[in-house]
Amino acid sequence: MSSKNVLLKNVVKIYKGQGKKDVVAVNNVSLEIKAGEFVTLLGPSGCGKTTLLRIIAGFETPTGGEVYIGGENVTQITPDRRDTAMVFQSYALFPHLTVYENVAYGLRVKKQSESRIRQSVAEMLELVGLTGMESRYPNQLSGGQQQRVALARSIVMRPSVLLFDEPLSNLDAKLRVHMRGEIRRLQRQVGITGIYVTHDQAEAMSMSDRIIVMNNGVVEQSGTPQEIYLTPASEFVADFIGMANLVDAVVAEAGEGQGIIDLLGAKFRISSRGDLRSGEKVRVVIRPEAVALAGDGGIPAVVETSVYMGSSQDYRVRIDGQTISVVAYNPDESFREGDRVYLRIDERKLHVVRK
């Protein structure tokens, strides 16, 4: 099964308002998704990620810009003539057809021979672990099994690009974790280009070669899960991906790509992707796991809340009028509400974003 790259050039989508202001759903987005890559479009509701996916699929026509799949300009080409397939949030299975007939449906539309259809359906059902369930109907399957049928039905068409529109949102939490691993395994096994839409950061972090974070119709940042988490490009990205403390600080000394900042009454040496200016006010991203609590030696604070979570103790502590979240994994000691404690911050894990 071949895979193709997807290229978007200055894509815009504007929905005309009915007597109201026009809505810019996608605002001048340009990006490339490499052949065989698994990329997640991540962001809150209304950020434009689903609209962008539907533009790639051909279900929406962009107001401006161009869409290329495998080097071919498909901007004005209908969905059935694009080398793509979509896995929907609602599964979209035919309730009156068996598992076999659901998977075979697209092949029949393409008028393939019955022997070829039998072989292809058998291969796909084995791939998704549903061999032996050919004669069942969708209402006789669990949610996870229905999702596997939807995957098989899409992959059996052998598209070069497979699109996922929040396919796991109807499943319970434990099954979601299992199915995201299955989707990633299948995508790697067949070598297909995958574009996945979700608002769930855990899905994006665990599945993606690259995450594209969207907000208000634009791309806020594109990068590997590690880059997005450790070096967010903006306050929005820092706050949206994982837990983050965003704390005001002042640059005390500035150098090329590094500097010393005044933060919570203490000084820390940090590196920066952009040059800092002495006296500049900045925001610092402090991930909860970058902070440790101790009985002495550090920045004094007071515990506001202390919650036992099994593998961790989660705290909120107050210092200089600000509240900081701290996560202690398998702590040697725990603190209670009202305890006076000291913060020890790992300066190697601090990251500056502009205000």
CSV table of C-alpha atoms in Angstrom, one decimal:
chain,number,residue,atom,x,y,z
A,1,MET,CA,0.0,0.0,0.0
A,2,SER,CA,1.5,3.3,-1.1
A,3,SER,CA,1.5,6.6,0.8
A,4,LYS,CA,1.5,10.2,-0.5
A,5,ASN,CA,2.4,13.5,1.0
A,6,VAL,CA,-0.2,16.3,1.6
A,7,LEU,CA,0.6,19.9,0.9
A,8,LEU,CA,-1.6,22.9,1.8
A,9,LYS,CA,-0.8,26.3,0.4
A,10,ASN,CA,-2.3,29.4,1.9
A,11,VAL,CA,-5.6,27.6,2.6
A,12,VAL,CA,-8.5,29.9,3.8
A,13,LYS,CA,-12.1,28.9,4.6
A,14,ILE,CA,-14.6,31.6,5.3
A,15,TYR,CA,-18.2,30.9,6.2
A,16,LYS,CA,-20.6,33.7,5.2
A,17,GLY,CA,-22.6,34.9,8.1
A,18,GLN,CA,-26.4,35.0,7.8
A,19,GLY,CA,-26.8,38.7,8.5
A,20,LYS,CA,-23.9,38.4,10.9
A,21,LYS,CA,-20.1,38.7,10.7
A,22,ASP,CA,-18.3,36.2,8.5
A,23,VAL,CA,-16.5,33.4,10.3
A,24,VAL,CA,-12.9,32.7,9.3
A,25,ALA,CA,-12.6,29.0,10.1
A,26,VAL,CA,-9.2,28.5,8.5
A,27,ASN,CA,-6.9,31.5,8.1
A,28,ASN,CA,-4.0,31.2,5.6
A,29,VAL,CA,-2.7,27.8,6.6
A,30,SER,CA,0.3,26.4,4.8
A,31,LEU,CA,1.8,23.0,5.8
A,32,GLU,CA,3.2,19.8,4.5
A,33,ILE,CA,2.6,16.3,5.8
A,34,LYS,CA,5.2,13.8,4.5
A,35,ALA,CA,4.3,10.5,3.0
A,36,GLY,CA,3.9,7.8,5.7
A,37,GLU,CA,3.8,10.4,8.5
A,38,PHE,CA,1.2,10.3,11.2
A,39,VAL,CA,0.2,13.9,12.0
A,40,THR,CA,-2.4,15.1,14.5
A,41,LEU,CA,-4.4,18.4,14.2
A,42,LEU,CA,-4.9,19.3,17.8
A,43,GLY,CA,-6.9,22.2,19.3
A,44,PRO,CA,-10.1,23.2,21.1
A,45,SER,CA,-13.5,23.2,19.6
A,46,GLY,CA,-13.9,25.8,16.9
A,47,CYS,CA,-10.1,26.1,16.2
A,48,GLY,CA,-10.5,25.0,12.5
A,49,LYS,CA,-9.0,21.5,12.7
A,50,THR,CA,-12.0,19.6,11.5
A,51,THR,CA,-12.7,22.1,8.8
A,52,LEU,CA,-9.1,21.7,7.6
A,53,LEU,CA,-9.5,17.9,7.6
A,54,ARG,CA,-12.7,18.2,5.6
A,55,ILE,CA,-10.9,20.4,3.1
A,56,ILE,CA,-8.2,17.7,2.6
A,57,ALA,CA,-10.9,15.1,2.2
A,58,GLY,CA,-12.8,17.3,-0.3
A,59,PHE,CA,-16.0,17.6,1.7
A,60,GLU,CA,-15.3,21.4,2.0
A,61,THR,CA,-14.0,23.7,-0.8
A,62,PRO,CA,-11.5,26.3,0.4
A,63,THR,CA,-12.3,29.9,0.0
A,64,GLY,CA,-8.7,30.4,-1.1
A,65,GLY,CA,-5.5,28.4,-1.4
A,66,GLU,CA,-4.6,25.0,-2.8
A,67,VAL,CA,-4.5,21.4,-1.7
A,68,TYR,CA,-2.1,18.9,-3.2
A,69,ILE,CA,-2.0,15.1,-2.6
A,70,GLY,CA,1.0,13.3,-4.0
A,71,GLY,CA,1.9,16.4,-6.1
A,72,GLU,CA,-1.5,16.6,-7.7
A,73,ASN,CA,-3.6,19.7,-7.2
A,74,VAL,CA,-6.9,18.3,-5.9
A,75,THR,CA,-8.5,21.6,-4.7
A,76,GLN,CA,-11.5,21.3,-7.0
A,77,ILE,CA,-11.6,17.4,-7.2
A,78,THR,CA,-14.5,15.7,-5.5
A,79,PRO,CA,-13.9,13.3,-2.5
A,80,ASP,CA,-14.6,10.1,-4.5
A,81,ARG,CA,-11.8,11.0,-6.9
A,82,ARG,CA,-9.2,11.8,-4.2
A,83,ASP,CA,-6.8,9.1,-3.0
A,84,THR,CA,-8.1,9.4,0.6
A,85,ALA,CA,-10.5,7.7,3.0
A,86,MET,CA,-12.1,9.0,6.2
A,87,VAL,CA,-12.8,7.3,9.5
A,88,PHE,CA,-15.7,9.1,11.1
A,89,GLN,CA,-16.5,9.8,14.8
A,90,SER,CA,-19.9,8.1,14.4
A,91,TYR,CA,-18.4,5.0,12.6
A,92,ALA,CA,-21.0,5.5,9.9
A,93,LEU,CA,-21.6,1.7,9.5
A,94,PHE,CA,-24.6,0.4,7.6
A,95,PRO,CA,-26.8,-1.1,10.3
A,96,HIS,CA,-28.5,-3.5,7.9
A,97,LEU,CA,-25.3,-5.0,6.6
A,98,THR,CA,-23.0,-7.6,8.2
A,99,VAL,CA,-19.4,-6.9,9.1
A,100,TYR,CA,-18.3,-8.6,5.9
A,101,GLU,CA,-20.8,-6.6,3.8
A,102,ASN,CA,-19.8,-3.3,5.4
A,103,VAL,CA,-16.1,-3.9,4.7
A,104,ALA,CA,-16.8,-5.1,1.2
A,105,TYR,CA,-19.2,-2.2,0.3
A,106,GLY,CA,-16.6,0.2,-1.2
A,107,LEU,CA,-15.0,-2.6,-3.2
A,108,ARG,CA,-18.4,-3.6,-4.7
A,109,VAL,CA,-19.0,0.0,-5.7
A,110,LYS,CA,-15.7,-0.1,-7.5
A,111,LYS,CA,-16.9,-3.3,-9.2
A,112,GLN,CA,-14.1,-5.6,-8.1
A,113,SER,CA,-14.5,-9.3,-8.6
A,114,GLU,CA,-16.0,-11.4,-5.8
A,115,SER,CA,-12.9,-13.5,-5.4
A,116,ARG,CA,-10.8,-10.3,-5.0
A,117,ILE,CA,-13.3,-8.9,-2.5
A,118,ARG,CA,-13.3,-12.1,-0.4
A,119,GLN,CA,-9.5,-12.0,-0.3
A,120,SER,CA,-9.3,-8.3,0.6
A,121,VAL,CA,-12.0,-8.4,3.3
A,122,ALA,CA,-10.4,-11.5,4.9
A,123,GLU,CA,-7.0,-9.7,5.0
A,124,MET,CA,-8.5,-6.6,6.6
A,125,LEU,CA,-10.5,-8.4,9.2
A,126,GLU,CA,-7.4,-10.4,10.2
A,127,LEU,CA,-5.5,-7.1,10.4
A,128,VAL,CA,-8.0,-5.5,12.8
A,129,GLY,CA,-8.6,-8.7,14.8
A,130,LEU,CA,-12.2,-9.4,13.7
A,131,THR,CA,-11.8,-12.8,11.9
A,132,GLY,CA,-14.8,-14.9,12.7
A,133,MET,CA,-17.2,-12.0,13.1
A,134,GLU,CA,-18.0,-11.6,9.4
A,135,SER,CA,-21.7,-12.5,9.8
A,136,ARG,CA,-22.4,-10.2,12.8
A,137,TYR,CA,-24.3,-6.9,12.5
A,138,PRO,CA,-23.1,-3.6,13.9
A,139,ASN,CA,-25.6,-3.8,16.8
A,140,GLN,CA,-24.1,-7.1,17.9
A,141,LEU,CA,-20.6,-5.5,18.3
A,142,SER,CA,-19.0,-3.4,21.0
A,143,GLY,CA,-18.0,0.2,20.4
A,144,GLY,CA,-14.4,-0.9,19.9
A,145,GLN,CA,-15.3,-3.6,17.5
A,146,GLN,CA,-17.5,-1.2,15.5
A,147,GLN,CA,-14.5,1.2,15.3
A,148,ARG,CA,-12.3,-1.7,14.0
A,149,VAL,CA,-14.9,-2.4,11.2
A,150,ALA,CA,-14.8,1.3,10.3
A,151,LEU,CA,-11.0,1.1,10.1
A,152,ALA,CA,-11.1,-2.0,8.0
A,153,ARG,CA,-13.7,-0.5,5.6
A,154,SER,CA,-11.4,2.5,5.1
A,155,ILE,CA,-8.1,0.7,4.8
A,156,VAL,CA,-9.5,-2.0,2.4
A,157,MET,CA,-9.9,0.7,-0.2
A,158,ARG,CA,-6.1,1.1,-0.1
A,159,PRO,CA,-6.0,4.9,0.0
A,160,SER,CA,-2.7,6.7,0.2
A,161,VAL,CA,-4.0,9.1,2.9
A,162,LEU,CA,-6.2,8.0,5.8
A,163,LEU,CA,-8.1,10.8,7.6
A,164,PHE,CA,-9.5,10.4,11.2
A,165,ASP,CA,-12.2,12.7,12.5
A,166,GLU,CA,-12.1,12.3,16.3
A,167,PRO,CA,-12.7,8.5,15.9
A,168,LEU,CA,-12.4,7.6,19.6
A,169,SER,CA,-14.6,10.2,21.2
A,170,ASN,CA,-17.6,7.8,21.6
A,171,LEU,CA,-15.5,5.2,23.5
A,172,ASP,CA,-14.9,4.9,27.2
A,173,ALA,CA,-11.6,6.0,28.6
A,174,LYS,CA,-9.9,2.6,28.9
A,175,LEU,CA,-11.0,1.5,25.4
A,176,ARG,CA,-9.8,4.8,24.0
A,177,VAL,CA,-6.3,4.1,25.3
A,178,HIS,CA,-6.3,0.6,23.8
A,179,MET,CA,-7.7,1.8,20.4
A,180,ARG,CA,-5.3,4.6,19.9
A,181,GLY,CA,-2.5,2.1,20.2
A,182,GLU,CA,-4.3,-0.1,17.7
A,183,ILE,CA,-4.8,2.7,15.2
A,184,ARG,CA,-1.1,3.6,15.4
A,185,ARG,CA,-0.1,0.0,14.9
A,186,LEU,CA,-2.3,-0.4,11.9
A,187,GLN,CA,-1.0,2.9,10.4
A,188,ARG,CA,2.6,1.8,10.7
A,189,GLN,CA,1.9,-1.7,9.5
A,190,VAL,CA,0.2,-0.6,6.2
A,191,GLY,CA,2.6,2.4,5.8
A,192,ILE,CA,-0.2,4.9,5.1
A,193,THR,CA,-0.1,8.6,5.6
A,194,GLY,CA,-2.4,9.4,8.6
A,195,ILE,CA,-4.0,12.8,9.5
A,196,TYR,CA,-5.8,12.6,12.8
A,197,VAL,CA,-8.1,15.3,14.4
A,198,THR,CA,-8.6,15.4,18.1
A,199,HIS,CA,-9.0,17.8,21.1
A,200,ASP,CA,-7.5,15.2,23.4
A,201,GLN,CA,-3.9,16.0,24.1
A,202,ALA,CA,-3.1,12.5,25.4
A,203,GLU,CA,-4.2,11.0,22.1
A,204,ALA,CA,-2.0,13.5,20.2
A,205,MET,CA,1.0,12.9,22.4
A,206,SER,CA,0.9,9.1,22.3
A,207,MET,CA,0.1,8.6,18.6
A,208,SER,CA,1.8,11.3,16.6
A,209,ASP,CA,5.0,11.7,14.7
A,210,ARG,CA,4.1,15.4,14.6
A,211,ILE,CA,1.5,17.6,16.3
A,212,ILE,CA,0.0,20.7,14.6
A,213,VAL,CA,-1.6,22.8,17.3
A,214,MET,CA,-4.4,25.1,16.0
A,215,ASN,CA,-6.2,28.1,17.5
A,216,ASN,CA,-8.6,30.5,15.9
A,217,GLY,CA,-8.0,29.1,12.4
A,218,VAL,CA,-4.2,29.4,12.4
A,219,VAL,CA,-1.3,27.1,13.3
A,220,GLU,CA,0.2,28.0,16.6
A,221,GLN,CA,3.0,25.5,16.5
A,222,SER,CA,4.0,22.4,14.6
A,223,GLY,CA,6.5,19.9,16.1
A,224,THR,CA,7.2,16.5,17.6
A,225,PRO,CA,5.3,15.7,20.8
A,226,GLN,CA,8.5,16.4,22.8
A,227,GLU,CA,9.0,19.8,21.1
A,228,ILE,CA,5.4,20.8,21.7
A,229,TYR,CA,5.6,19.9,25.4
A,230,LEU,CA,9.1,21.0,26.3
A,231,THR,CA,9.4,24.2,24.1
A,232,PRO,CA,5.9,25.6,23.5
A,233,ALA,CA,5.9,28.5,21.1
A,234,SER,CA,3.2,30.5,22.9
A,235,GLU,CA,1.2,30.7,26.2
A,236,PHE,CA,-1.7,29.0,24.4
A,237,VAL,CA,0.3,26.0,23.4
A,238,ALA,CA,1.9,25.7,26.9
A,239,ASP,CA,-1.5,25.9,28.6
A,240,PHE,CA,-3.2,23.5,26.1
A,241,ILE,CA,-0.6,20.8,26.2
A,242,GLY,CA,-0.4,19.2,29.6
A,243,MET,CA,-0.4,21.0,32.9
A,244,ALA,CA,1.6,24.2,33.0
A,245,ASN,CA,2.3,27.0,35.5
A,246,LEU,CA,2.6,30.3,33.6
A,247,VAL,CA,4.5,32.6,35.9
A,248,ASP,CA,5.6,36.3,35.4
A,249,ALA,CA,9.4,36.9,35.5
A,250,VAL,CA,11.9,39.7,34.6
A,251,VAL,CA,15.1,39.3,32.7
A,252,ALA,CA,17.9,40.3,35.0
A,253,GLU,CA,20.8,39.6,32.6
A,254,ALA,CA,20.6,38.9,28.9
A,255,GLY,CA,22.9,37.1,26.6
A,256,GLU,CA,22.7,35.5,23.1
A,257,GLY,CA,20.1,32.7,23.5
A,258,GLN,CA,20.3,32.7,27.2
A,259,GLY,CA,20.0,34.8,30.3
A,260,ILE,CA,19.3,35.1,34.0
A,261,ILE,CA,15.7,35.8,35.2
A,262,ASP,CA,14.1,36.9,38.5
A,263,LEU,CA,11.4,34.3,39.1
A,264,LEU,CA,9.4,34.0,42.4
A,265,GLY,CA,12.1,35.9,44.3
A,266,ALA,CA,15.0,33.8,43.1
A,267,LYS,CA,17.4,33.9,40.1
A,268,PHE,CA,17.6,31.2,37.4
A,269,ARG,CA,19.8,30.7,34.4
A,270,ILE,CA,17.8,29.8,31.3
A,271,SER,CA,18.2,29.3,27.6
A,272,SER,CA,15.9,30.9,25.1
A,273,ARG,CA,15.0,30.3,21.4
A,274,GLY,CA,15.0,34.1,20.9
A,275,ASP,CA,17.2,36.8,22.3
A,276,LEU,CA,16.3,38.2,25.6
A,277,ARG,CA,16.5,41.9,26.7
A,278,SER,CA,17.6,43.0,30.1
A,279,GLY,CA,14.6,44.3,32.0
A,280,GLU,CA,12.1,42.6,29.7
A,281,LYS,CA,9.0,41.1,31.3
A,282,VAL,CA,8.4,37.5,30.2
A,283,ARG,CA,6.3,34.6,31.1
A,284,VAL,CA,7.9,31.4,32.2
A,285,VAL,CA,6.5,27.9,31.7
A,286,ILE,CA,7.0,25.7,34.7
A,287,ARG,CA,5.7,22.2,34.3
A,288,PRO,CA,4.5,20.6,37.6
A,289,GLU,CA,7.1,17.9,37.4
A,290,ALA,CA,9.9,20.4,37.2
A,291,VAL,CA,9.2,21.5,40.8
A,292,ALA,CA,9.9,19.5,44.0
A,293,LEU,CA,8.8,20.3,47.5
A,294,ALA,CA,11.1,20.0,50.5
A,295,GLY,CA,11.1,20.8,54.2
A,296,ASP,CA,14.0,23.2,53.8
A,297,GLY,CA,16.3,24.7,51.2
A,298,GLY,CA,14.5,26.5,48.4
A,299,ILE,CA,11.8,29.1,47.8
A,300,PRO,CA,9.4,29.4,50.8
A,301,ALA,CA,5.7,28.6,50.0
A,302,VAL,CA,2.5,27.3,51.7
A,303,VAL,CA,0.6,24.2,50.7
A,304,GLU,CA,-3.0,25.1,49.7
A,305,THR,CA,-4.2,21.7,48.6
A,306,SER,CA,-2.7,18.2,48.7
A,307,VAL,CA,-4.4,15.4,46.8
A,308,TYR,CA,-3.3,11.7,46.8
A,309,MET,CA,-3.6,10.3,43.2
A,310,GLY,CA,-2.0,6.9,43.7
A,311,SER,CA,1.2,7.1,41.7
A,312,SER,CA,1.6,10.8,42.6
A,313,GLN,CA,0.8,13.5,45.2
A,314,ASP,CA,-0.6,16.6,43.5
A,315,TYR,CA,-0.2,19.9,45.3
A,316,ARG,CA,-1.1,23.5,44.8
A,317,VAL,CA,1.2,25.9,46.7
A,318,ARG,CA,1.0,29.6,47.2
A,319,ILE,CA,4.0,31.9,46.9
A,320,ASP,CA,4.1,35.7,46.4
A,321,GLY,CA,0.4,35.8,45.6
A,322,GLN,CA,0.7,33.1,42.9
A,323,THR,CA,-0.5,29.6,42.9
A,324,ILE,CA,1.9,26.9,41.6
A,325,SER,CA,0.9,23.3,40.7
A,326,VAL,CA,3.4,20.6,41.7
A,327,VAL,CA,3.3,16.9,41.0
A,328,ALA,CA,5.4,14.6,43.1
A,329,TYR,CA,5.7,11.0,41.8
A,330,ASN,CA,6.2,8.3,44.4
A,331,PRO,CA,7.2,10.9,47.0
A,332,ASP,CA,9.4,9.9,50.0
A,333,GLU,CA,7.3,12.4,52.1
A,334,SER,CA,4.0,14.1,51.7
A,335,PHE,CA,2.8,17.5,52.9
A,336,ARG,CA,-0.6,18.6,54.2
A,337,GLU,CA,-2.7,21.7,53.6
A,338,GLY,CA,-1.2,24.6,55.5
A,339,ASP,CA,2.3,23.2,55.7
A,340,ARG,CA,5.2,25.6,55.1
A,341,VAL,CA,7.4,24.1,52.4
A,342,TYR,CA,10.2,25.0,50.0
A,343,LEU,CA,10.2,24.9,46.3
A,344,ARG,CA,13.1,23.5,44.4
A,345,ILE,CA,12.9,24.3,40.7
A,346,ASP,CA,14.9,22.6,38.0
A,347,GLU,CA,16.1,25.5,35.9
A,348,ARG,CA,17.0,23.2,33.0
A,349,LYS,CA,13.2,22.6,32.5
A,350,LEU,CA,12.2,26.3,32.5
A,351,HIS,CA,11.0,27.7,29.2
A,352,VAL,CA,10.3,31.4,28.3
A,353,VAL,CA,7.3,32.5,26.2
A,354,ARG,CA,6.7,36.1,25.2
A,355,LYS,CA,3.7,37.9,26.9
